[in-house]
Structure formats: structure tokens, C-alpha cells
Amino acid sequence: MAITTANHKKRAVLRVRPGQFVVTPAIEQVAIRALRYLTSGFAVHLRGPAGTGKTTLAMHLANCLERPIMLIFGDDEFKSSDLIGSESGYTHKKLLDNYIHNVVKVENELKQNWVDSRLTLACREGLTLVYDEFNRSRPEVNNVLLSALEEKILTLPPSSNQPEYLHVNPQFRAIFTSNPEEYCGVHSTQDALMDRLITIKMPEPDELTQTEILVQKTGINRGDAKLIVRLVKAFRLSTGGEKTSGLRSCLMISKVCGEHEIRVSPENSDFREICTDVLFNRTNFSVSESTTIFLELLNHLHVNALEESNNDASKDDSLAILKNQ
């Protein structure tokens, strides 16, 4: 899907134009569940390994809500002010009263300016908040979300320019994504926040979903896409990489092959080189071990492809005989 930015109260918000979002029965089922919770006013949390399409689905869900989108990426360096805002700069006001010619009255006023950050603006204007990989931010920073999600009140620091409490707009919705806690740079999330979210676990996309994504995103034919998906999946399972998704690897291989017109075949040396460059750095196995496993998988896929081709030819011959009879 394409994304454009728009200036909203001097802050950039996103407006998503529907594009090539791939819908399969498995994806549609998850989307329907998530939209059901969002339209009822609950925050949705998409959790799963890297590369399973959490952010893409989150943006699709936000687009379905038909509201401007505020996107935040979790960061260990975040402070609370990065979410709610802070006082920035000063406004100087000077009043000079010389109505009576021999009396001069001078008034000086100096005050700090409050600037809303993304969370405050989303709560104030009723935007859809997409907080991507929110558990990369420290838990104490995300504490400001607790009252916003439950009591629908956002607490702001004391300021002479605004009230300390902001009532959350009824149209405000929040979508969170996160990676499992064993990933580097990820913090444990406080129970109080998790209790306010409806968590949907995002598994590895099934073969049909991955195949359709490759076909629509890279333009390769369905047979080639299926071979790439099966090869990457088999390599990951054989090298202990099942905790991560292989979808990104599939997309890389498919995009390069499609753009450079490289034939997707186990016998093609260019195809084999692309696969090894993409896959070997995603395993802890040595190069020699990875090469042995990879060649065995290629040989197995080649044999299966020949068998399927022979079976299809036999079916075609049988149909031709029946038609002649």
C-alpha cells in the first residue's frame, strides 16, 4: 500500500492509499478478528517473529478504519516527552501603553510554548495510532498509555498553557506490534499494559499466503513462487531457523530473479548463488554445512518437480485418450 504524509496541526500524519495488500483466507480471518476489536474500542496487539507481516497488517487495519494514521516506532532512547510532548521555545509579549502622554505603562509577558507529540495529537484529534515494535521502548516510557487506553484520559505535565488532563477523542484507536522478548533490544512489557491490549499472535504465513505475496509483489509466476517458498522453508527447518519468518528471504530472492530475468530452477547457477547469498547469513551453521544441506534440498526439490511434471503429463495423456474415445 502507498503512504502519503499530510500536515495536520503542524504534525505529519499518514494517509494510506490502498495498494497491493494480499488477502488470503488466513490473512482475512486475522484482519476480521482485529477489526472487530478495534471497532469496539479496544487496542489490538499483533505479536510474532520478525518478517511475518505485522506492520503491513497493522497499516492495513488502520486504513480500514478510515482515519488519518499516526505512526510511532519504538526506541530505547525514547522519553515520555517523545510520546506526549514538551515545552519548546518561548513567546514574548510586550504591551506599551502611552494613552496619557506623560504616563508610560509597560507590560512584559514571557511564557513557554507547549508542543504536542504524536500520542497527544492522536488522542486529541481521534487519529489511529500505529505503535510499531512498541516493546523496544522502555516500559516506564509506555506508562503514559495506561490511562489513555483504560480511563480514556491522557495525563500531561503541568503547564500554564494547557490543562493537565486531556480527554481522549472517542475516535482514537491504537494498534501495537511487537517481537518476542527473546529478540535483542526488546524489553519486557508491564502486565498492566498487556492487560489493556487484545493480543493476536501472528504465525509464519502459510504457503498459499507467501506464494500470493511473491506473485503480487514481484510479478513472478506462481510455479516459481511456490518453489522459492518451499526451498526457503525447507532450508530454515533444516538449519534451526524456524523461530524467524522466511517471507523476507523469499521476497528478496523473487525480486532479484524477476527483475534480472533469472530462471528459477535448481539447475540454474545464478539462482543457486542468489539463494546462498540470501539464506546462508541467516543461520549459525558453517558455510560447508549450509552448502551440504542446501544442495540436498535442491536435489530433493528437483526430483519432486520432475515427478510432478511427469504426473501432469500422464494426466494430460489420459484426458486426451478419453476425448478421442
mmCIF file of C-alpha atoms in Angstrom:
data_model
loop_
_atom_site.group_PDB
_atom_site.id
_atom_site.type_symbol
_atom_site.label_atom_id
_atom_site.label_comp_id
_atom_site.label_asym_id
_atom_site.label_seq_id
_atom_site.Cartn_x
_atom_site.Cartn_y
_atom_site.Cartn_z
ATOM 1 C CA MET A 1 0.000 0.000 0.000
ATOM 2 C CA ALA A 2 1.197 3.524 -0.751
ATOM 3 C CA ILE A 3 1.700 6.037 2.030
ATOM 4 C CA THR A 4 1.458 9.811 1.824
ATOM 5 C CA THR A 5 2.051 12.413 4.508
ATOM 6 C CA ALA A 6 -0.228 15.286 5.353
ATOM 7 C CA ASN A 7 0.320 18.283 7.602
ATOM 8 C CA HIS A 8 -2.111 18.009 10.499
ATOM 9 C CA LYS A 9 -1.837 20.677 13.200
ATOM 10 C CA LYS A 10 1.800 21.170 12.149
ATOM 11 C CA ARG A 11 2.459 17.452 12.598
ATOM 12 C CA ALA A 12 2.890 14.890 9.825
ATOM 13 C CA VAL A 13 0.216 12.201 9.777
ATOM 14 C CA LEU A 14 -0.120 9.362 7.314
ATOM 15 C CA ARG A 15 -2.863 8.699 4.838
ATOM 16 C CA VAL A 16 -2.677 5.236 3.329
ATOM 17 C CA ARG A 17 -3.839 4.618 -0.196
ATOM 18 C CA PRO A 18 -4.925 1.003 -0.699
ATOM 19 C CA GLY A 19 -2.425 -0.871 -2.837
ATOM 20 C CA GLN A 20 -1.298 -4.435 -3.296
ATOM 21 C CA PHE A 21 -2.312 -5.791 0.078
ATOM 22 C CA VAL A 22 -2.517 -9.549 -0.371
ATOM 23 C CA VAL A 23 -5.666 -11.097 1.032
ATOM 24 C CA THR A 24 -5.851 -14.860 1.532
ATOM 25 C CA PRO A 25 -8.267 -16.798 3.772
ATOM 26 C CA ALA A 26 -5.697 -16.916 6.599
ATOM 27 C CA ILE A 27 -4.949 -13.177 6.436
ATOM 28 C CA GLU A 28 -8.606 -12.251 6.059
ATOM 29 C CA GLN A 29 -9.514 -14.221 9.170
ATOM 30 C CA VAL A 30 -6.941 -12.362 11.279
ATOM 31 C CA ALA A 31 -7.992 -8.993 9.831
ATOM 32 C CA ILE A 32 -11.666 -9.612 10.587
ATOM 33 C CA ARG A 33 -10.868 -10.526 14.190
ATOM 34 C CA ALA A 34 -8.681 -7.465 14.690
ATOM 35 C CA LEU A 35 -11.193 -5.059 13.134
ATOM 36 C CA ARG A 36 -13.908 -6.470 15.353
ATOM 37 C CA TYR A 37 -11.911 -5.485 18.449
ATOM 38 C CA LEU A 38 -10.855 -2.103 17.067
ATOM 39 C CA THR A 39 -14.363 -1.015 16.151
ATOM 40 C CA SER A 40 -15.438 -1.924 19.691
ATOM 41 C CA GLY A 41 -12.842 0.499 21.048
ATOM 42 C CA PHE A 42 -10.125 -1.917 22.182
ATOM 43 C CA ALA A 43 -6.434 -1.656 21.364
ATOM 44 C CA VAL A 44 -5.033 -4.523 19.280
ATOM 45 C CA HIS A 45 -1.574 -6.008 19.715
ATOM 46 C CA LEU A 46 -0.035 -8.028 16.854
ATOM 47 C CA ARG A 47 2.770 -10.189 18.175
ATOM 48 C CA GLY A 48 5.043 -12.549 16.267
ATOM 49 C CA PRO A 49 8.505 -13.181 14.825
ATOM 50 C CA ALA A 50 10.172 -10.641 12.566
ATOM 51 C CA GLY A 51 9.049 -10.791 8.964
ATOM 52 C CA THR A 52 5.554 -12.198 9.495
ATOM 53 C CA GLY A 53 3.861 -9.062 8.155
ATOM 54 C CA LYS A 54 2.796 -7.449 11.427
ATOM 55 C CA THR A 55 3.484 -3.871 10.362
ATOM 56 C CA THR A 56 1.890 -4.351 6.944
ATOM 57 C CA LEU A 57 -1.241 -5.792 8.537
ATOM 58 C CA ALA A 58 -1.295 -3.001 11.137
ATOM 59 C CA MET A 59 -1.233 -0.369 8.392
ATOM 60 C CA HIS A 60 -3.956 -2.230 6.507
ATOM 61 C CA LEU A 61 -6.155 -2.326 9.628
ATOM 62 C CA ALA A 62 -5.549 1.372 10.224
ATOM 63 C CA ASN A 63 -6.535 2.101 6.643
ATOM 64 C CA CYS A 64 -9.755 0.119 7.099
ATOM 65 C CA LEU A 65 -10.691 2.440 9.982
ATOM 66 C CA GLU A 66 -10.664 5.358 7.505
ATOM 67 C CA ARG A 67 -8.927 7.798 9.843
ATOM 68 C CA PRO A 68 -5.568 9.569 9.489
ATOM 69 C CA ILE A 69 -2.725 7.467 10.871
ATOM 70 C CA MET A 70 -0.076 8.450 13.397
ATOM 71 C CA LEU A 71 2.942 6.116 13.182
ATOM 72 C CA ILE A 72 5.448 5.653 16.023
ATOM 73 C CA PHE A 73 8.467 3.336 16.052
ATOM 74 C CA GLY A 74 9.609 2.023 19.427
ATOM 75 C CA ASP A 75 13.034 3.242 20.530
ATOM 76 C CA ASP A 76 15.124 2.517 23.601
ATOM 77 C CA GLU A 77 16.136 6.204 23.701
ATOM 78 C CA PHE A 78 12.521 7.376 23.978
ATOM 79 C CA LYS A 79 11.432 9.549 26.891
ATOM 80 C CA SER A 80 7.843 10.230 27.933
ATOM 81 C CA SER A 81 8.088 13.620 26.254
ATOM 82 C CA ASP A 82 8.699 11.889 22.917
ATOM 83 C CA LEU A 83 5.203 10.450 23.196
ATOM 84 C CA ILE A 84 3.182 13.214 24.850
ATOM 85 C CA GLY A 85 5.147 16.365 24.019
ATOM 86 C CA SER A 86 7.106 19.054 25.838
ATOM 87 C CA GLU A 87 7.558 22.775 26.227
ATOM 88 C CA SER A 88 9.634 24.131 23.383
ATOM 89 C CA GLY A 89 10.620 27.744 22.877
ATOM 90 C CA TYR A 90 9.123 30.915 24.340
ATOM 91 C CA THR A 91 6.555 33.524 23.401
ATOM 92 C CA HIS A 92 7.407 37.083 24.347
ATOM 93 C CA LYS A 93 4.624 39.644 24.565
ATOM 94 C CA LYS A 94 5.244 43.319 25.299
ATOM 95 C CA LEU A 95 2.479 45.882 25.848
ATOM 96 C CA LEU A 96 3.365 49.554 25.737
ATOM 97 C CA ASP A 97 0.548 51.886 26.929
ATOM 98 C CA ASN A 98 1.126 55.590 26.340
ATOM 99 C CA TYR A 99 -2.502 56.714 26.252
ATOM 100 C CA ILE A 100 -1.666 59.507 28.694
ATOM 101 C CA HIS A 101 1.276 61.335 27.212
ATOM 102 C CA ASN A 102 3.139 61.793 30.454
ATOM 103 C CA VAL A 103 2.429 58.227 31.738
ATOM 104 C CA VAL A 104 4.034 55.157 30.174
ATOM 105 C CA LYS A 105 2.836 51.684 31.141
ATOM 106 C CA VAL A 106 4.910 48.708 30.041
ATOM 107 C CA GLU A 107 3.901 45.065 30.480
ATOM 108 C CA ASN A 108 6.201 42.182 29.572
ATOM 109 C CA GLU A 109 4.989 38.563 29.376
ATOM 110 C CA LEU A 110 7.221 35.584 28.701
ATOM 111 C CA LYS A 111 5.803 32.064 28.552
ATOM 112 C CA GLN A 112 6.894 28.685 27.236
ATOM 113 C CA ASN A 113 5.171 27.064 24.264
ATOM 114 C CA TRP A 114 3.737 23.567 24.582
ATOM 115 C CA VAL A 115 4.140 21.295 21.539
ATOM 116 C CA ASP A 116 2.079 18.109 21.270
ATOM 117 C CA SER A 117 3.924 14.957 20.320
ATOM 118 C CA ARG A 118 2.438 12.053 18.359
ATOM 119 C CA LEU A 119 0.473 10.292 21.098
ATOM 120 C CA THR A 120 -1.093 13.512 22.384
ATOM 121 C CA LEU A 121 -2.063 14.621 18.891
ATOM 122 C CA ALA A 122 -3.603 11.220 18.131
ATOM 123 C CA CYS A 123 -5.610 11.304 21.367
ATOM 124 C CA ARG A 124 -6.678 14.919 20.842
ATOM 125 C CA GLU A 125 -7.724 14.588 17.199
ATOM 126 C CA GLY A 126 -9.004 10.997 17.198
ATOM 127 C CA LEU A 127 -6.345 9.554 14.911
ATOM 128 C CA THR A 128 -5.373 5.903 14.548
ATOM 129 C CA LEU A 129 -2.106 5.252 16.371
ATOM 130 C CA VAL A 130 0.190 2.550 14.986
ATOM 131 C CA TYR A 131 2.945 1.905 17.555
ATOM 132 C CA ASP A 132 5.374 -0.369 15.742
ATOM 133 C CA GLU A 133 7.633 -2.593 17.901
ATOM 134 C CA PHE A 134 6.474 -0.744 20.996
ATOM 135 C CA ASN A 135 8.441 -3.029 23.328
ATOM 136 C CA ARG A 136 11.691 -1.553 22.047
ATOM 137 C CA SER A 137 10.793 1.462 24.180
ATOM 138 C CA ARG A 138 11.452 1.157 27.900
ATOM 139 C CA PRO A 139 8.382 0.089 29.958
ATOM 140 C CA GLU A 140 8.350 3.246 32.097
ATOM 141 C CA VAL A 141 8.030 5.357 28.944
ATOM 142 C CA ASN A 142 4.921 3.455 27.862
ATOM 143 C CA ASN A 143 3.227 4.035 31.235
ATOM 144 C CA VAL A 144 1.520 7.103 29.755
ATOM 145 C CA LEU A 145 -0.574 4.709 27.654
ATOM 146 C CA LEU A 146 -2.254 3.082 30.654
ATOM 147 C CA SER A 147 -4.785 5.802 31.448
ATOM 148 C CA ALA A 148 -5.256 6.685 27.777
ATOM 149 C CA LEU A 149 -6.349 3.133 26.934
ATOM 150 C CA GLU A 150 -8.408 2.389 30.061
ATOM 151 C CA GLU A 151 -9.789 5.618 31.551
ATOM 152 C CA LYS A 152 -9.586 7.485 28.211
ATOM 153 C CA ILE A 153 -7.632 10.283 29.881
ATOM 154 C CA LEU A 154 -4.108 11.313 28.950
ATOM 155 C CA THR A 155 -2.125 12.886 31.771
ATOM 156 C CA LEU A 156 0.081 15.782 30.724
ATOM 157 C CA PRO A 157 2.821 17.539 32.700
ATOM 158 C CA PRO A 158 1.888 20.787 34.490
ATOM 159 C CA SER A 159 1.913 23.762 32.128
ATOM 160 C CA SER A 160 0.488 27.265 32.190
ATOM 161 C CA ASN A 161 -0.694 26.867 28.589
ATOM 162 C CA GLN A 162 -2.985 23.845 28.882
ATOM 163 C CA PRO A 163 -4.904 21.630 31.309
ATOM 164 C CA GLU A 164 -3.111 18.687 32.889
ATOM 165 C CA TYR A 165 -5.689 16.177 31.684
ATOM 166 C CA LEU A 166 -6.731 15.514 28.113
ATOM 167 C CA HIS A 167 -9.902 13.571 27.396
ATOM 168 C CA VAL A 168 -9.191 11.096 24.618
ATOM 169 C CA ASN A 169 -11.210 11.582 21.447
ATOM 170 C CA PRO A 170 -13.787 8.744 21.050
ATOM 171 C CA GLN A 171 -12.439 8.038 17.544
ATOM 172 C CA PHE A 172 -8.926 7.324 18.831
ATOM 173 C CA ARG A 173 -7.762 3.758 18.119
ATOM 174 C CA ALA A 174 -4.415 2.082 18.807
ATOM 175 C CA ILE A 175 -2.638 -0.791 17.073
ATOM 176 C CA PHE A 176 0.574 -2.192 18.559
ATOM 177 C CA THR A 177 3.129 -4.600 17.116
ATOM 178 C CA SER A 178 5.975 -6.370 18.888
ATOM 179 C CA ASN A 179 8.613 -9.046 18.513
ATOM 180 C CA PRO A 180 9.073 -11.813 21.105
ATOM 181 C CA GLU A 181 11.018 -10.879 24.229
ATOM 182 C CA GLU A 182 13.992 -13.081 23.337
ATOM 183 C CA TYR A 183 14.890 -10.706 20.489
ATOM 184 C CA CYS A 184 17.778 -8.269 21.003
ATOM 185 C CA GLY A 185 16.792 -4.747 22.011
ATOM 186 C CA VAL A 186 13.363 -5.807 23.262
ATOM 187 C CA HIS A 187 12.060 -5.037 26.767
ATOM 188 C CA SER A 188 9.580 -6.954 28.881
ATOM 189 C CA THR A 189 6.183 -5.269 28.879
ATOM 190 C CA GLN A 190 4.403 -4.442 32.118
ATOM 191 C CA ASP A 191 1.381 -6.614 32.896
ATOM 192 C CA ALA A 192 -0.827 -3.547 33.359
ATOM 193 C CA LEU A 193 -0.324 -2.549 29.719
ATOM 194 C CA MET A 194 -0.687 -6.073 28.324
ATOM 195 C CA ASP A 195 -3.946 -6.394 30.276
ATOM 196 C CA ARG A 196 -5.342 -3.462 28.284
ATOM 197 C CA LEU A 197 -4.479 -4.971 24.897
ATOM 198 C CA ILE A 198 -6.070 -7.775 22.908
ATOM 199 C CA THR A 199 -3.106 -9.781 21.642
ATOM 200 C CA ILE A 200 -3.254 -11.673 18.363
ATOM 201 C CA LYS A 201 -0.327 -13.993 17.692
ATOM 202 C CA MET A 202 0.978 -13.740 14.145
ATOM 203 C CA PRO A 203 2.347 -17.092 12.962
ATOM 204 C CA GLU A 204 4.513 -17.745 9.946
ATOM 205 C CA PRO A 205 2.317 -17.102 6.858
ATOM 206 C CA ASP A 206 1.167 -20.326 5.234
ATOM 207 C CA GLU A 207 2.438 -21.452 1.841
ATOM 208 C CA LEU A 208 -0.561 -20.066 -0.038
ATOM 209 C CA THR A 209 -0.186 -16.629 1.554
ATOM 210 C CA GLN A 210 3.543 -16.427 0.898
ATOM 211 C CA THR A 211 3.090 -17.590 -2.699
ATOM 212 C CA GLU A 212 0.422 -14.964 -3.376
ATOM 213 C CA ILE A 213 2.582 -12.254 -1.809
ATOM 214 C CA LEU A 214 5.509 -13.145 -4.078
ATOM 215 C CA VAL A 215 3.302 -13.228 -7.170
ATOM 216 C CA GLN A 216 1.703 -9.844 -6.474
ATOM 217 C CA LYS A 217 4.766 -8.052 -5.105
ATOM 218 C CA THR A 218 7.435 -9.252 -7.535
ATOM 219 C CA GLY A 219 5.467 -10.373 -10.597
ATOM 220 C CA ILE A 220 6.983 -13.863 -10.915
ATOM 221 C CA ASN A 221 4.765 -16.746 -11.941
ATOM 222 C CA ARG A 222 3.017 -18.876 -9.358
ATOM 223 C CA GLY A 223 5.073 -22.009 -10.020
ATOM 224 C CA ASP A 224 8.366 -20.196 -9.422
ATOM 225 C CA ALA A 225 6.971 -18.519 -6.319
ATOM 226 C CA LYS A 226 5.905 -21.857 -4.876
ATOM 227 C CA LEU A 227 9.358 -23.364 -5.482
ATOM 228 C CA ILE A 228 11.072 -20.447 -3.726
ATOM 229 C CA VAL A 229 8.715 -20.634 -0.746
ATOM 230 C CA ARG A 230 9.254 -24.373 -0.352
ATOM 231 C CA LEU A 231 13.024 -24.083 -0.712
ATOM 232 C CA VAL A 232 13.338 -21.300 1.882
ATOM 233 C CA LYS A 233 11.034 -23.085 4.314
ATOM 234 C CA ALA A 234 12.912 -26.370 3.981
ATOM 235 C CA PHE A 235 16.271 -24.635 4.492
ATOM 236 C CA ARG A 236 15.046 -22.813 7.594
ATOM 237 C CA LEU A 237 13.682 -26.001 9.140
ATOM 238 C CA SER A 238 16.879 -27.892 8.342
ATOM 239 C CA THR A 239 19.115 -25.219 9.899
ATOM 240 C CA GLY A 240 17.069 -24.419 13.006
ATOM 241 C CA GLY A 241 15.720 -21.107 11.769
ATOM 242 C CA GLU A 242 12.063 -21.843 12.397
ATOM 243 C CA LYS A 243 11.799 -19.065 15.021
ATOM 244 C CA THR A 244 12.052 -16.427 12.306
ATOM 245 C CA SER A 245 9.955 -15.883 9.215
ATOM 246 C CA GLY A 246 11.277 -16.737 5.765
ATOM 247 C CA LEU A 247 8.996 -14.295 3.961
ATOM 248 C CA ARG A 248 11.618 -11.554 3.625
ATOM 249 C CA SER A 249 14.115 -14.046 2.213
ATOM 250 C CA CYS A 250 11.518 -15.212 -0.297
ATOM 251 C CA LEU A 251 10.795 -11.644 -1.362
ATOM 252 C CA MET A 252 14.490 -10.865 -1.840
ATOM 253 C CA ILE A 253 15.098 -13.931 -3.981
ATOM 254 C CA SER A 254 11.931 -13.396 -6.018
ATOM 255 C CA LYS A 255 12.576 -9.695 -6.623
ATOM 256 C CA VAL A 256 16.132 -10.240 -7.864
ATOM 257 C CA CYS A 257 15.122 -13.157 -10.087
ATOM 258 C CA GLY A 258 12.152 -11.274 -11.507
ATOM 259 C CA GLU A 259 13.955 -8.009 -12.216
ATOM 260 C CA HIS A 260 17.013 -9.672 -13.789
ATOM 261 C CA GLU A 261 15.084 -12.399 -15.639
ATOM 262 C CA ILE A 262 16.894 -15.210 -13.841
ATOM 263 C CA ARG A 263 15.306 -18.606 -14.336
ATOM 264 C CA VAL A 264 14.036 -20.087 -11.076
ATOM 265 C CA SER A 265 15.375 -23.623 -11.310
ATOM 266 C CA PRO A 266 17.615 -25.840 -9.133
ATOM 267 C CA GLU A 267 19.918 -26.338 -12.167
ATOM 268 C CA ASN A 268 20.455 -22.600 -12.713
ATOM 269 C CA SER A 269 23.758 -21.498 -11.128
ATOM 270 C CA ASP A 270 22.645 -17.846 -10.900
ATOM 271 C CA PHE A 271 19.545 -18.867 -8.965
ATOM 272 C CA ARG A 272 21.617 -21.014 -6.625
ATOM 273 C CA GLU A 273 24.025 -18.145 -5.959
ATOM 274 C CA ILE A 274 21.199 -15.768 -5.101
ATOM 275 C CA CYS A 275 19.710 -18.290 -2.689
ATOM 276 C CA THR A 276 23.027 -18.917 -0.935
ATOM 277 C CA ASP A 277 23.750 -15.179 -0.590
ATOM 278 C CA VAL A 278 20.339 -14.554 0.960
ATOM 279 C CA LEU A 279 19.994 -17.664 3.126
ATOM 280 C CA PHE A 280 23.445 -18.547 4.449
ATOM 281 C CA ASN A 281 23.836 -15.450 6.645
ATOM 282 C CA ARG A 282 20.561 -16.306 8.387
ATOM 283 C CA THR A 283 21.891 -19.455 10.036
ATOM 284 C CA ASN A 284 24.544 -20.266 12.611
ATOM 285 C CA PHE A 285 25.754 -23.227 10.568
ATOM 286 C CA SER A 286 29.138 -23.080 8.860
ATOM 287 C CA VAL A 287 29.343 -22.436 5.136
ATOM 288 C CA SER A 288 30.266 -26.038 4.392
ATOM 289 C CA GLU A 289 27.369 -27.392 6.482
ATOM 290 C CA SER A 290 24.932 -24.925 4.943
ATOM 291 C CA THR A 291 26.145 -25.807 1.447
ATOM 292 C CA THR A 292 25.655 -29.526 2.031
ATOM 293 C CA ILE A 293 22.115 -29.008 3.341
ATOM 294 C CA PHE A 294 21.270 -26.588 0.549
ATOM 295 C CA LEU A 295 22.432 -28.906 -2.233
ATOM 296 C CA GLU A 296 20.488 -31.817 -0.741
ATOM 297 C CA LEU A 297 17.346 -29.682 -0.649
ATOM 298 C CA LEU A 298 17.851 -28.554 -4.248
ATOM 299 C CA ASN A 299 18.238 -32.151 -5.395
ATOM 300 C CA HIS A 300 15.105 -33.158 -3.494
ATOM 301 C CA LEU A 301 13.098 -30.287 -4.976
ATOM 302 C CA HIS A 302 14.395 -31.142 -8.460
ATOM 303 C CA VAL A 303 13.251 -34.761 -8.125
ATOM 304 C CA ASN A 304 9.832 -33.646 -6.841
ATOM 305 C CA ALA A 305 9.475 -31.191 -9.716
ATOM 306 C CA LEU A 306 10.227 -33.926 -12.242
ATOM 307 C CA GLU A 307 7.688 -36.248 -10.623
ATOM 308 C CA GLU A 308 5.004 -33.543 -10.645
ATOM 309 C CA SER A 309 5.793 -32.790 -14.290
ATOM 310 C CA ASN A 310 5.513 -36.467 -15.212
ATOM 311 C CA ASN A 311 2.237 -36.796 -13.317
ATOM 312 C CA ASP A 312 0.824 -33.760 -15.100
ATOM 313 C CA ALA A 313 1.909 -35.194 -18.461
ATOM 314 C CA SER A 314 0.273 -38.547 -17.643
ATOM 315 C CA LYS A 315 -2.966 -36.768 -16.707
ATOM 316 C CA ASP A 316 -2.912 -34.821 -19.963
ATOM 317 C CA ASP A 317 -2.363 -38.030 -21.967
ATOM 318 C CA SER A 318 -5.232 -39.741 -20.143
ATOM 319 C CA LEU A 319 -7.564 -36.840 -20.850
ATOM 320 C CA ALA A 320 -6.559 -36.841 -24.498
ATOM 321 C CA ILE A 321 -7.307 -40.588 -24.769
ATOM 322 C CA LEU A 322 -10.712 -40.137 -23.132
ATOM 323 C CA LYS A 323 -11.579 -37.321 -25.501
ATOM 324 C CA ASN A 324 -10.624 -39.429 -28.520
ATOM 325 C CA GLN A 325 -12.838 -42.254 -27.291
#
